[in-house]
Amino acid sequence: MGQPWPPVLLLLWGCGAVAQQGTQPFSIRIEGDVTLGGLFPVHARGLAGVPCGEVKKEKGIHRMEAMLYALDQINADPQLLPNLTLGARILDTCSRDTYALEQSLTFVQALIQKDTSDVRCADGRPPLLTRPERVVAVVGASASSVSIMVANVLRLFAIPQISYASTAPELSDNNRYDYFSRVVPPDSYQAQAMLDVVKALGWNYVSTLASEGNYGESGVEAFVQISREAGGVCIAQSMKIPREPRAGEFDKLIKRLMETPNARGIIIFANEDDIKRVLEAARRASLTGHFLWVGSDSWGSKISPILRQEEVAEGAVTILPKRASIDGFDQYFTSRSLENNRRNIWFAEFWEDDFKCKLTRPGAQPEEATRKCTGEERIGRDSTYEQEGKVQFVIDAVYAMAHALHNMHLDLCPGAPGLCERMDPMDGRTLLHYIRGVTFNGSAGTPVMFNENGDAPGRYDIFQYQLTNTTVPGYKAIGQWTEYLRLNIEEMQWSGGQQDIPSSVCSLPCGPGERKKMVKGVPCCWHCELCDGYQYQLDEFTCETCPFDMRPSPNRTACRPTPIVKLEWSSPWAVLPVCLAMAGILSTTFVVVTFVRHNNTPIVRASGRELSYVLLTGIFLIYAITFLMIAEPGVVVCAARRLFLGLGMALSYSALLTKTNRIYRIFEQGKKAVTPPRFISPTSQLAITFSLSAVQLVGTLAWLGALPPHSVIDYEEQRVPNPEAARGVLKCDMSDLSLICCLGYSLLLMVTCTVYAIKARGVPETFNEAKPIGFTMYTTCIVWLAFVPIFFGTAQSAEKVICGPQRSGQSCCLCNGCREAKARAC
């Protein structure tokens, strides 16, 4: 496995390592049979070219001390690695990936074959190279960017690595990071949990905000990908916070977020400092309460990102890997002092920062303005102390290494008191196999295990920052996620203490009877269009025209039967004709009775009583047909209408035609000869009249036989543009054309009778009945000539109004089913 190193690097290491360690210690060394590496951000990133900045008390010292605590517990445990002692080599990453890479080279020193034949110190002597301890595995790092950088080096030397805080999804790639494992779930699980929270709150339109780097960009990428695959949530904007933001950068971000004001939900994967500055920018823009923050575990339940920005952060929903406070560590850490913790080379620096005092160092000038440390201070008593959130995972990572080594020792060195030849040197691939196979209850009592990619199972707590209507403002646990979400929505409250869940949707749901017209490329955005006319809402995207015998319901979500109407006896349109018909019937009856009473008088006989009776019978039928026209249509009523509608007029006009023809023939014959014309007797006149009427009767009977009568419901007649006013009319199956045809024979008789009335207009005054007959025929013709075109003309106009031109995309005719009109219009 050994690889030669460049001579210059060896020279620096061999001739300068002692001096470097003497002036500024950079690692903690704990002797043991097996040495584990440790990477912790003990210091923040330095400024202006300085690699390291101020000490990080929680993320650095707490986590690093958690590893020391775990090593103490394991080495003191007679059941776990009873014949082996764990040692450690712990390095400071200074929260910088490039610096961490340089430091991690320490872990691979023992694995490199060093060629020192041509290497000499400045004075010409060979370098003093001591063989470093062999690091078999590494606990760390914290930031995902650091873990990625270090993992690329460690995998070259087959050194397994277990992270306690790196959650970037790309670290799950077992082909690129095959020696990397972690006891925290990856952000892909976190992104799924955040997506489930968004869906549970009924949001479908959100924006994302990420800090530039592996953690932020990978987290947002995972959220976007999962939301795209699951559907139902759209990303309005996806923005990135630069590593080195310029002045006004965060104000620009807030301004851009307001370009989509409906996307109030903001999914944020960012570091603490970026979160704080985003909240500050939102407050400066007077947008307190507008944005609905959903923060990742970098926000978690921390106070520092929201300090003095509580009102802007109110209602923020945050997520944090499920964890518990380890009581044993609290007891351990609060008992640490300068005297009993000399192994921690950074503890003095922590002591000064924690107690705000200065230690006296040999040769250093004391600062009068700064309080001197006495060494009697106590953590938690003279300073505030709260266990850092990842302490549990650091302990679990160390214990995972210990359990893997324990199982490996049992299999490869059964009964051996120390390391046997099969474990010395340690094979990294074999150790990785045992690491991936461990299963044990961790420090918080939850199972610790790894899947095939080295990821821990996803277990998260869901918090909400609540400021109003609570005795102690702060983060409140409102749910948890373990493969599926359990959220107590009734315990949530939002800006100003309101209980109703605020909306973060692109478009509000369409109302009843409205269809969605989707916005191209944005499946969560749409416009609502009302289903108009006779359309109803078939589904959320489609309006469909109701069947011709139905109309839409008031909310246009279904079709309902169109009400059926008929001419009622109480209708004004029926009362007036009935009154006139009754008057006519009474008048006709009165005349008939008068004729009967004076049947043999000369005046009655001279008027042609036989034809007069036929004429009166026809007039009576014409008046009586009024009642059939108003009666409820049925088979009998419709048959009677067909029969008597034309028969009454045929009888009347047949009688008048026979009478005018008789008068005309008598006087025409008188001009030629003394003998009277034939067929002028009463019997002949009746025969002619009944023969002429029989044509109407036979034609009607043939019509009844060919097309049996029945009632129909006409939905076209009153299918007006307003569906609420639409009605179906119950009527007999007589079209307008058949009505005219039914009366056509009577019209022929009327025209013929008129012709004879014109011819007989010059008869002597003693035969003056010809002139009234002629006058009657003239007026009747004028009425019929006006009625027929007006009747059909108004029918065509109404047809055009109801079934006229339609808008594009609508049904051709509102009156779906108007047969001839629809055929013409379509």
PDB file of C-alpha atoms in Angstrom, residues 351-484:
ATOM      1  CA  TRP A 351     -11.479  28.401  29.044  1.00  0.00           C
ATOM      2  CA  GLU A 352     -10.572  31.997  28.272  1.00  0.00           C
ATOM      3  CA  ASP A 353     -13.435  32.387  25.817  1.00  0.00           C
ATOM      4  CA  ASP A 354     -16.005  30.681  28.007  1.00  0.00           C
ATOM      5  CA  PHE A 355     -15.223  32.608  31.198  1.00  0.00           C
ATOM      6  CA  LYS A 356     -14.193  35.873  29.495  1.00  0.00           C
ATOM      7  CA  CYS A 357     -10.856  35.952  31.255  1.00  0.00           C
ATOM      8  CA  LYS A 358      -7.162  35.672  30.445  1.00  0.00           C
ATOM      9  CA  LEU A 359      -4.696  33.038  31.588  1.00  0.00           C
ATOM     10  CA  THR A 360      -1.213  34.116  32.661  1.00  0.00           C
ATOM     11  CA  ARG A 361       1.418  32.669  30.363  1.00  0.00           C
ATOM     12  CA  PRO A 362       5.217  32.765  30.960  1.00  0.00           C
ATOM     13  CA  GLY A 363       6.753  35.794  29.244  1.00  0.00           C
ATOM     14  CA  ALA A 364       3.377  37.334  28.308  1.00  0.00           C
ATOM     15  CA  GLN A 365       2.471  40.839  29.416  1.00  0.00           C
ATOM     16  CA  PRO A 366      -0.801  40.810  31.403  1.00  0.00           C
ATOM     17  CA  GLU A 367      -3.646  42.957  30.072  1.00  0.00           C
ATOM     18  CA  GLU A 368      -4.959  45.144  32.838  1.00  0.00           C
ATOM     19  CA  ALA A 369      -8.371  45.623  31.162  1.00  0.00           C
ATOM     20  CA  THR A 370      -9.028  41.875  31.066  1.00  0.00           C
ATOM     21  CA  ARG A 371      -9.970  39.796  34.104  1.00  0.00           C
ATOM     22  CA  LYS A 372      -7.435  37.112  34.955  1.00  0.00           C
ATOM     23  CA  CYS A 373      -8.547  33.507  35.139  1.00  0.00           C
ATOM     24  CA  THR A 374      -8.181  31.907  38.553  1.00  0.00           C
ATOM     25  CA  GLY A 375      -8.502  28.310  37.412  1.00  0.00           C
ATOM     26  CA  GLU A 376     -11.265  27.794  39.962  1.00  0.00           C
ATOM     27  CA  GLU A 377     -14.055  28.626  37.497  1.00  0.00           C
ATOM     28  CA  ARG A 378     -16.495  25.834  36.718  1.00  0.00           C
ATOM     29  CA  ILE A 379     -18.367  25.156  33.504  1.00  0.00           C
ATOM     30  CA  GLY A 380     -22.107  25.527  33.974  1.00  0.00           C
ATOM     31  CA  ARG A 381     -21.687  27.328  37.250  1.00  0.00           C
ATOM     32  CA  ASP A 382     -19.715  30.382  36.205  1.00  0.00           C
ATOM     33  CA  SER A 383     -20.743  30.217  32.548  1.00  0.00           C
ATOM     34  CA  THR A 384     -23.736  29.131  30.545  1.00  0.00           C
ATOM     35  CA  TYR A 385     -23.645  25.594  29.277  1.00  0.00           C
ATOM     36  CA  GLU A 386     -25.922  23.688  26.920  1.00  0.00           C
ATOM     37  CA  GLN A 387     -24.909  20.454  25.273  1.00  0.00           C
ATOM     38  CA  GLU A 388     -24.257  20.854  21.562  1.00  0.00           C
ATOM     39  CA  GLY A 389     -26.715  19.019  19.318  1.00  0.00           C
ATOM     40  CA  LYS A 390     -24.270  16.712  17.552  1.00  0.00           C
ATOM     41  CA  VAL A 391     -22.588  15.371  20.725  1.00  0.00           C
ATOM     42  CA  GLN A 392     -24.779  12.276  20.567  1.00  0.00           C
ATOM     43  CA  PHE A 393     -23.685  11.537  17.001  1.00  0.00           C
ATOM     44  CA  VAL A 394     -19.991  11.973  17.795  1.00  0.00           C
ATOM     45  CA  ILE A 395     -20.326   9.406  20.573  1.00  0.00           C
ATOM     46  CA  ASP A 396     -22.279   7.061  18.294  1.00  0.00           C
ATOM     47  CA  ALA A 397     -19.605   7.381  15.585  1.00  0.00           C
ATOM     48  CA  VAL A 398     -16.832   6.397  18.006  1.00  0.00           C
ATOM     49  CA  TYR A 399     -18.911   3.522  19.357  1.00  0.00           C
ATOM     50  CA  ALA A 400     -19.624   2.340  15.805  1.00  0.00           C
ATOM     51  CA  MET A 401     -15.848   2.108  15.259  1.00  0.00           C
ATOM     52  CA  ALA A 402     -15.451   0.256  18.557  1.00  0.00           C
ATOM     53  CA  HIS A 403     -18.211  -2.253  17.788  1.00  0.00           C
ATOM     54  CA  ALA A 404     -16.784  -2.872  14.326  1.00  0.00           C
ATOM     55  CA  LEU A 405     -13.298  -3.455  15.796  1.00  0.00           C
ATOM     56  CA  HIS A 406     -14.790  -5.653  18.490  1.00  0.00           C
ATOM     57  CA  ASN A 407     -16.626  -7.856  15.967  1.00  0.00           C
ATOM     58  CA  MET A 408     -13.577  -7.926  13.698  1.00  0.00           C
ATOM     59  CA  HIS A 409     -11.352  -8.992  16.617  1.00  0.00           C
ATOM     60  CA  LEU A 410     -13.762 -11.754  17.587  1.00  0.00           C
ATOM     61  CA  ASP A 411     -13.722 -13.133  14.054  1.00  0.00           C
ATOM     62  CA  LEU A 412     -10.056 -12.682  13.142  1.00  0.00           C
ATOM     63  CA  CYS A 413      -8.332 -12.968  16.534  1.00  0.00           C
ATOM     64  CA  PRO A 414     -10.539 -15.197  18.681  1.00  0.00           C
ATOM     65  CA  GLY A 415      -9.115 -15.420  22.214  1.00  0.00           C
ATOM     66  CA  ALA A 416      -6.049 -13.302  21.412  1.00  0.00           C
ATOM     67  CA  PRO A 417      -5.270 -10.728  24.135  1.00  0.00           C
ATOM     68  CA  GLY A 418      -4.264  -8.019  21.628  1.00  0.00           C
ATOM     69  CA  LEU A 419      -3.933  -7.523  17.931  1.00  0.00           C
ATOM     70  CA  CYS A 420      -3.051 -10.701  16.069  1.00  0.00           C
ATOM     71  CA  GLU A 421      -1.228 -10.917  12.770  1.00  0.00           C
ATOM     72  CA  ARG A 422      -4.506 -10.871  10.832  1.00  0.00           C
ATOM     73  CA  MET A 423      -5.292  -7.429  12.276  1.00  0.00           C
ATOM     74  CA  ASP A 424      -1.791  -5.983  12.212  1.00  0.00           C
ATOM     75  CA  PRO A 425      -1.614  -4.214   9.903  1.00  0.00           C
ATOM     76  CA  MET A 426      -5.337  -3.493   9.785  1.00  0.00           C
ATOM     77  CA  ASP A 427      -7.019  -4.011   6.423  1.00  0.00           C
ATOM     78  CA  GLY A 428      -9.273  -1.034   5.663  1.00  0.00           C
ATOM     79  CA  ARG A 429     -11.635  -2.904   3.363  1.00  0.00           C
ATOM     80  CA  THR A 430     -12.230  -5.563   5.994  1.00  0.00           C
ATOM     81  CA  LEU A 431     -12.803  -2.954   8.704  1.00  0.00           C
ATOM     82  CA  LEU A 432     -15.262  -1.162   6.423  1.00  0.00           C
ATOM     83  CA  HIS A 433     -17.189  -4.408   6.018  1.00  0.00           C
ATOM     84  CA  TYR A 434     -17.534  -4.717   9.797  1.00  0.00           C
ATOM     85  CA  ILE A 435     -18.476  -1.025  10.156  1.00  0.00           C
ATOM     86  CA  ARG A 436     -21.323  -1.401   7.664  1.00  0.00           C
ATOM     87  CA  GLY A 437     -22.518  -4.473   9.548  1.00  0.00           C
ATOM     88  CA  VAL A 438     -22.781  -3.012  13.064  1.00  0.00           C
ATOM     89  CA  THR A 439     -26.128  -2.668  14.787  1.00  0.00           C
ATOM     90  CA  PHE A 440     -26.383  -1.445  18.368  1.00  0.00           C
ATOM     91  CA  ASN A 441     -28.359   0.934  20.517  1.00  0.00           C
ATOM     92  CA  GLY A 442     -26.648   4.285  20.529  1.00  0.00           C
ATOM     93  CA  SER A 443     -26.071   6.750  23.335  1.00  0.00           C
ATOM     94  CA  ALA A 444     -29.670   8.043  23.044  1.00  0.00           C
ATOM     95  CA  GLY A 445     -31.172   4.561  22.978  1.00  0.00           C
ATOM     96  CA  THR A 446     -31.946   4.643  19.259  1.00  0.00           C
ATOM     97  CA  PRO A 447     -30.556   1.983  16.910  1.00  0.00           C
ATOM     98  CA  VAL A 448     -27.329   2.779  15.085  1.00  0.00           C
ATOM     99  CA  MET A 449     -26.916   1.055  11.726  1.00  0.00           C
ATOM    100  CA  PHE A 450     -25.806   1.740   8.167  1.00  0.00           C
ATOM    101  CA  ASN A 451     -27.319   0.897   4.801  1.00  0.00           C
ATOM    102  CA  GLU A 452     -25.371  -0.225   1.739  1.00  0.00           C
ATOM    103  CA  ASN A 453     -24.309   3.383   1.067  1.00  0.00           C
ATOM    104  CA  GLY A 454     -23.128   3.957   4.620  1.00  0.00           C
ATOM    105  CA  ASP A 455     -26.097   6.172   5.527  1.00  0.00           C
ATOM    106  CA  ALA A 456     -27.896   6.111   8.841  1.00  0.00           C
ATOM    107  CA  PRO A 457     -31.698   5.793   8.870  1.00  0.00           C
ATOM    108  CA  GLY A 458     -33.647   9.048   8.772  1.00  0.00           C
ATOM    109  CA  ARG A 459     -35.100  10.114  12.102  1.00  0.00           C
ATOM    110  CA  TYR A 460     -35.997  13.781  12.536  1.00  0.00           C
ATOM    111  CA  ASP A 461     -37.733  16.014  15.021  1.00  0.00           C
ATOM    112  CA  ILE A 462     -39.849  18.853  13.622  1.00  0.00           C
ATOM    113  CA  PHE A 463     -39.777  22.178  15.496  1.00  0.00           C
ATOM    114  CA  GLN A 464     -41.550  25.493  15.155  1.00  0.00           C
ATOM    115  CA  TYR A 465     -40.337  28.770  16.566  1.00  0.00           C
ATOM    116  CA  GLN A 466     -43.233  30.257  18.536  1.00  0.00           C
ATOM    117  CA  LEU A 467     -43.177  33.747  19.971  1.00  0.00           C
ATOM    118  CA  THR A 468     -46.798  34.613  20.747  1.00  0.00           C
ATOM    119  CA  ASN A 469     -49.327  32.925  23.028  1.00  0.00           C
ATOM    120  CA  THR A 470     -46.634  30.980  24.834  1.00  0.00           C
ATOM    121  CA  THR A 471     -45.136  31.375  28.275  1.00  0.00           C
ATOM    122  CA  VAL A 472     -41.579  30.805  27.094  1.00  0.00           C
ATOM    123  CA  PRO A 473     -40.828  31.859  23.497  1.00  0.00           C
ATOM    124  CA  GLY A 474     -38.706  29.330  21.684  1.00  0.00           C
ATOM    125  CA  TYR A 475     -38.685  26.193  19.596  1.00  0.00           C
ATOM    126  CA  LYS A 476     -41.553  23.800  20.195  1.00  0.00           C
ATOM    127  CA  ALA A 477     -41.541  20.193  19.011  1.00  0.00           C
ATOM    128  CA  ILE A 478     -44.547  19.757  16.720  1.00  0.00           C
ATOM    129  CA  GLY A 479     -43.832  16.411  15.098  1.00  0.00           C
ATOM    130  CA  GLN A 480     -41.342  13.861  13.902  1.00  0.00           C
ATOM    131  CA  TRP A 481     -40.373  12.054  10.737  1.00  0.00           C
ATOM    132  CA  THR A 482     -39.243   8.439  10.492  1.00  0.00           C
ATOM    133  CA  GLU A 483     -39.930   7.378   6.908  1.00  0.00           C
ATOM    134  CA  TYR A 484     -43.281   9.160   7.183  1.00  0.00           C
TER     135      TYR A 484
END
